[in-house]
Structures are given as C-alpha cells and as structure tokens.
PDB file of C-alpha atoms in Angstrom:
ATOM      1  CA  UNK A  28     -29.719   8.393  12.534  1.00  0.00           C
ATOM      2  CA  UNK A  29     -28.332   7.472  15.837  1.00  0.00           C
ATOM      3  CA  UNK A  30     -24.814   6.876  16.556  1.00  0.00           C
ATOM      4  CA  UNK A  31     -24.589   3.350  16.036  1.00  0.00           C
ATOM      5  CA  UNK A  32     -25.642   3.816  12.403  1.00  0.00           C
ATOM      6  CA  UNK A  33     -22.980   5.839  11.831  1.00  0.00           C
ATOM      7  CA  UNK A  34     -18.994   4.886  11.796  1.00  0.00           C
ATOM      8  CA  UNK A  35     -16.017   7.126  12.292  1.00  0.00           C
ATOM      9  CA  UNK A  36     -13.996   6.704   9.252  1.00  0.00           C
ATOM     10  CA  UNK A  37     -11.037   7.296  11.275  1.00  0.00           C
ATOM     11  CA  UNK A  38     -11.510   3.707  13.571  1.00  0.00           C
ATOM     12  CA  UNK A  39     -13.372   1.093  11.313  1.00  0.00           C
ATOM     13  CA  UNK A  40     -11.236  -0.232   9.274  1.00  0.00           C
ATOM     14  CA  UNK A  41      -8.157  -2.436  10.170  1.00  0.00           C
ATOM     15  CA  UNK A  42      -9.614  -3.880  13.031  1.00  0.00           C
ATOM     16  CA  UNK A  43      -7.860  -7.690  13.121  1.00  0.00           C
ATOM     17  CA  UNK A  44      -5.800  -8.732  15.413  1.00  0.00           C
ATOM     18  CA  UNK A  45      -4.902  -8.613  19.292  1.00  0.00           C
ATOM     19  CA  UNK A  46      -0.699  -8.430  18.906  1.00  0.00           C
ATOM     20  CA  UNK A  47       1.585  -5.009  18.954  1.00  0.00           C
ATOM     21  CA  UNK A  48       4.722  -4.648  18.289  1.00  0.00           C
ATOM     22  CA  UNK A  49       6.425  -2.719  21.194  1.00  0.00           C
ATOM     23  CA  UNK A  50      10.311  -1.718  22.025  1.00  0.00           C
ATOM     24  CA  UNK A  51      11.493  -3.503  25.044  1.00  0.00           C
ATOM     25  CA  UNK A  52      12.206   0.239  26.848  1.00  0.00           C
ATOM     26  CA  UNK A  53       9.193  -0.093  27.601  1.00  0.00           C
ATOM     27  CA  UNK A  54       9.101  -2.725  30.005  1.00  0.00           C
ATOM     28  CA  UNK A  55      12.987  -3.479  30.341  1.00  0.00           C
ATOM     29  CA  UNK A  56      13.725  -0.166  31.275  1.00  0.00           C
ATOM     30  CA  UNK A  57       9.693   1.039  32.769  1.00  0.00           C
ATOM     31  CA  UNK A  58       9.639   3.627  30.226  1.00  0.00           C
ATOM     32  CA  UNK A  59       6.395   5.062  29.122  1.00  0.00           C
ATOM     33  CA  UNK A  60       5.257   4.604  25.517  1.00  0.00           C
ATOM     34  CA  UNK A  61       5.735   8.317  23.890  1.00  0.00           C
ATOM     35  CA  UNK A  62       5.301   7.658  20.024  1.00  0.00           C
ATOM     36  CA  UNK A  63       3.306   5.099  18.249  1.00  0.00           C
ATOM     37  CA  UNK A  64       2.195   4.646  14.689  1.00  0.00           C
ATOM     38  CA  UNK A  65      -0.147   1.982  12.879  1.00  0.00           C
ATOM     39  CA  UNK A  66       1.225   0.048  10.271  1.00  0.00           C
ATOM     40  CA  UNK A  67      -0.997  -2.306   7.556  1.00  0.00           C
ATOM     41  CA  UNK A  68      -1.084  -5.836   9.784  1.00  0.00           C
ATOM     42  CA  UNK A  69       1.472  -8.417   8.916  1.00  0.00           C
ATOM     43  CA  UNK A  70      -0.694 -11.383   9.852  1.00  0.00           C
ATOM     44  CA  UNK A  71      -3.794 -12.051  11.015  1.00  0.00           C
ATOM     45  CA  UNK A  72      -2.975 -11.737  14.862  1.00  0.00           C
ATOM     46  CA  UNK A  73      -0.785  -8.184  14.453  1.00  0.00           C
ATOM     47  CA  UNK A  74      -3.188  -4.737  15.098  1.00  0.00           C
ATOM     48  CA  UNK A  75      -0.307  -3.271  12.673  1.00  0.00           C
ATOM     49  CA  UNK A  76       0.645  -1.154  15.904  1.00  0.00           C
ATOM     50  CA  UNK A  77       4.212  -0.316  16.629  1.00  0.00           C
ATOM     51  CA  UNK A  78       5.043   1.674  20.024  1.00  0.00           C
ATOM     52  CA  UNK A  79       8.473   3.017  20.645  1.00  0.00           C
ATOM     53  CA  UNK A  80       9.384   5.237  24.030  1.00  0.00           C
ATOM     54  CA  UNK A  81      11.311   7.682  21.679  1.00  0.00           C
ATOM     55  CA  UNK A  82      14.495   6.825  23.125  1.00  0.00           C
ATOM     56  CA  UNK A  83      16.044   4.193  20.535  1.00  0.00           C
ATOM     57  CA  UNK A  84      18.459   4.865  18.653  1.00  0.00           C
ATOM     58  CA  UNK A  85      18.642   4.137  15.035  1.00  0.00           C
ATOM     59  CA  UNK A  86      21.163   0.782  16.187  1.00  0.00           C
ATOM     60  CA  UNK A  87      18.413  -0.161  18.506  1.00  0.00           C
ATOM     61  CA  UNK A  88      15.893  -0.327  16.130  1.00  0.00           C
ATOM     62  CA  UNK A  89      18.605  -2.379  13.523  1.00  0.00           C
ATOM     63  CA  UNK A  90      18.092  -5.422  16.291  1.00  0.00           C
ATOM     64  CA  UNK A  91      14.304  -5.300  16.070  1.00  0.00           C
ATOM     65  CA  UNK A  92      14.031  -9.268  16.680  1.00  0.00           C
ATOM     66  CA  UNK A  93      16.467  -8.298  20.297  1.00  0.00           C
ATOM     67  CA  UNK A  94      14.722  -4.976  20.647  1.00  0.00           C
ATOM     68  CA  UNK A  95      11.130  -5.169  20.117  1.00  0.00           C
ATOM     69  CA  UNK A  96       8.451  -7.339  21.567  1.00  0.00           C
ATOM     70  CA  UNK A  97       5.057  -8.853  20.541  1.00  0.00           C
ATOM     71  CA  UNK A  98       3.094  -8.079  23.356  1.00  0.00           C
ATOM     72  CA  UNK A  99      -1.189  -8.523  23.753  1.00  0.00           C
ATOM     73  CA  UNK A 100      -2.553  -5.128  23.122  1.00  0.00           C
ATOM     74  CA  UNK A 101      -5.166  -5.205  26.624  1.00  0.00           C
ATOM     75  CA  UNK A 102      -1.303  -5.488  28.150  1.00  0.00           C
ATOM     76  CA  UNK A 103      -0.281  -2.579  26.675  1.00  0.00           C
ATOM     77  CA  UNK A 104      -3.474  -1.024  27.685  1.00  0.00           C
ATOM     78  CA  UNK A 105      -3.231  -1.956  31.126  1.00  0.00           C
ATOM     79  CA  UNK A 106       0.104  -0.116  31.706  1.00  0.00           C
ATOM     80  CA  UNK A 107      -1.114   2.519  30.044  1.00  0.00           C
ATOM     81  CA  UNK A 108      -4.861   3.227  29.881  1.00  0.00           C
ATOM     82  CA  UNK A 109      -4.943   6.414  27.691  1.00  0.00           C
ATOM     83  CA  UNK A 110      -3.614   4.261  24.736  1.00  0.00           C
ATOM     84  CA  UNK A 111      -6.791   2.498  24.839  1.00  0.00           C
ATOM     85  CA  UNK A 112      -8.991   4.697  22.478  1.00  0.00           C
ATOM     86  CA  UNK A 113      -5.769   5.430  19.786  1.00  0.00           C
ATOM     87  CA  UNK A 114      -5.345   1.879  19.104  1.00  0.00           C
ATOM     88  CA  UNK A 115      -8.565   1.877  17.718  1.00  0.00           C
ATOM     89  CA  UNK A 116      -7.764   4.326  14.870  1.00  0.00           C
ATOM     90  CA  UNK A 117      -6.922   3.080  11.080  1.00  0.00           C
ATOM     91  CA  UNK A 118      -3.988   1.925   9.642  1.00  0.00           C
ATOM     92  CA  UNK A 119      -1.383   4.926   8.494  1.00  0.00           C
ATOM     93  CA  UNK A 120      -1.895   7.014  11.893  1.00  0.00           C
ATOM     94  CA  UNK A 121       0.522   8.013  14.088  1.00  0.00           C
ATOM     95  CA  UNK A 122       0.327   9.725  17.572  1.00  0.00           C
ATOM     96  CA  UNK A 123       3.207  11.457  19.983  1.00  0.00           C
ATOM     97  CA  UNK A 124       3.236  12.556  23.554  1.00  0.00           C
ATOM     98  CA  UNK A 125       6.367  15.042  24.833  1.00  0.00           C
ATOM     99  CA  UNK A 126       7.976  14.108  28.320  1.00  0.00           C
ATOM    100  CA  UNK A 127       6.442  17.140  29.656  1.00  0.00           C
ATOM    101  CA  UNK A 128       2.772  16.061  28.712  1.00  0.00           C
ATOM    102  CA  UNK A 129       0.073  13.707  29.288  1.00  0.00           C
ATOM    103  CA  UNK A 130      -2.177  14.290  26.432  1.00  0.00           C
ATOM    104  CA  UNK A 131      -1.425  12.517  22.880  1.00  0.00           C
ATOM    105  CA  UNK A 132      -1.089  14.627  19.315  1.00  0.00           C
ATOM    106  CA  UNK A 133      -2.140  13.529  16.344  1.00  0.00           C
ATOM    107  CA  UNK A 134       1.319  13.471  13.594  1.00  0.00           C
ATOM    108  CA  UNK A 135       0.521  14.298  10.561  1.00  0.00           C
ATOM    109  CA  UNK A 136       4.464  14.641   8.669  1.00  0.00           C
ATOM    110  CA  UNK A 137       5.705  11.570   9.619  1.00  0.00           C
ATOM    111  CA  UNK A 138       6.472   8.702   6.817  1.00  0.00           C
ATOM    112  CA  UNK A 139       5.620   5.084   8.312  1.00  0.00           C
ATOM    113  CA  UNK A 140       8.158   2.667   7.709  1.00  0.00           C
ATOM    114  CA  UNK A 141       7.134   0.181   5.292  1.00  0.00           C
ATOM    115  CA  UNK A 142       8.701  -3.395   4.370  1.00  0.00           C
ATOM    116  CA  UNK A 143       9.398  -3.683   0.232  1.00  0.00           C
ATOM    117  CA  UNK A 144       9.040  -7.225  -1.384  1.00  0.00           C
ATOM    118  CA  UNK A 145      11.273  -8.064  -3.559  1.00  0.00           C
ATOM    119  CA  UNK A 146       9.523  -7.167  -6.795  1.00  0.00           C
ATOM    120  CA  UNK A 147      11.391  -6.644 -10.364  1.00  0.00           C
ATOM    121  CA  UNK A 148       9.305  -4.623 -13.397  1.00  0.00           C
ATOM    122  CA  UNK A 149       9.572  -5.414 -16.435  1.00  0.00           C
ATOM    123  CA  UNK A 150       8.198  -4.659 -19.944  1.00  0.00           C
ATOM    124  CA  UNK A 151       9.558  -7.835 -21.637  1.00  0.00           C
ATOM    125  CA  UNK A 152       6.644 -10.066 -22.557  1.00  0.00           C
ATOM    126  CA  UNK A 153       8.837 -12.243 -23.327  1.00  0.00           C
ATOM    127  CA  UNK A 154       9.418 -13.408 -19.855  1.00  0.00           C
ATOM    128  CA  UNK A 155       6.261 -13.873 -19.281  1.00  0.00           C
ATOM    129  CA  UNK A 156       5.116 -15.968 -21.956  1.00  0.00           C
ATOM    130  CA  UNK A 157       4.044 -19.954 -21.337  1.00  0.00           C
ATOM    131  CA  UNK A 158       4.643 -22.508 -23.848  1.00  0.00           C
ATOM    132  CA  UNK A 159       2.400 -25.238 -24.097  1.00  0.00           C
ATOM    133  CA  UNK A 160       4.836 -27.873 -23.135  1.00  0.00           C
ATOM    134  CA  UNK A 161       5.457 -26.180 -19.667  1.00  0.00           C
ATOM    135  CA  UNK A 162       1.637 -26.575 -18.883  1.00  0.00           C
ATOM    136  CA  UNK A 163      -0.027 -29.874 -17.803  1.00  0.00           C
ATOM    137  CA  UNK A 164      -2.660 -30.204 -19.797  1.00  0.00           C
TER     138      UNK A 164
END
C-alpha cells in the first residue's frame, strides 16, 4: 500500500474552504498567532479555523465583528509558515505555542466554543400535528 492509498484520519476530513477567522492582534498590533482551534465551517468559504494571539481579553472577544478578521488562509500562512501543516488537521483540534517556544502542542482539554440555534424540545404532538386544511392539496 503506498502512501497515497492511505489517509491520515487526523487531516481528511473538513477540507472546504480558503477563509479563517483571525483576531486583529495579529496584524494591528504584529503579534504572532499563539493559540488556534478548528471549529465545524460556517459556510462554504470558512476552513472553521479561528486564531487568537492569546492576548484578548474576554471584552475583546465580546466585539468579535470589531475584533476579529476574515483573512485568506495562504495569508495567514505567509506570515507564519509553520501554521501551514496544522491547518490541515480536522475539525475539533486545537493547537498552542508558549512565548518562549517555537514549536506547536497539540491541546487536548480545551472545550471549542460552539454557536447554539435556537431550538425548543418538546414532547407535545400536539404541536406538531397538520390539519388537512393547512395543506395545499
């Protein structure tokens, strides 16, 4: 079997999309991009990636439509070449560098934000019923 037959199960899934989603430290401020995580893609055009310098605060993260910035991943890439191979990993990963180092780690304990629609339960059938003189038949 040679290598092309095979796939890493870590990189071949969630592979649409050339956007990320990126805090503006990060080229407002020339700071380098220390924690990232991969989210499922909101549209066809988002990688799901969201990079963050580690420096915002929870109030700069509130103001993410001020804050953060939908930026070309090969941009990203270019300012930063060793986040080339990590953005090719799956949806639900998450990597961190410290100030002090180069190399990226692999997160395993941290809970990706998520976005909840607006979704009510309910057992009641009743709700859910259709009567023949709502249809158009």
């Amino acid at each position: 079997m040679t290598t092309s037959d095979t796939q890493n199960p870590e990189t071949n899934q969630t592979k649409n999309g050339y956007l990320v989603l990126a805090s503006r430290m990060i080229f407002d401020e020339k700071l380098p991009v220390r924690f990232m995580y991969k989210t499922v893609p909101e549209h066809l055009n988002d990688t799901g990636w969201r990079l963050y310098t580690g420096y915002e605060t929870p109030e700069y993260l509130e103001d993410d439509i001020a804050n953060m910035a939908t930026v070309p991943m090969e941009k990203i890439t270019n300012l930063d070449p060793s986040l080339k191979p990590l953005l090719e990993y799956n949806a639900g990963t998450v990597w961190e560098r410290t100030p002090d180092s180069t190399e990226w780690q692999r997160v395993y304990d941290f809970k990706i934000p998520t976005t909840s629609p607006d979704v009510e339960i309910t057992n009641d059938l009743e709700r859910f019923s259709v009567k023949e003189e709502d249809l158009d038949i």
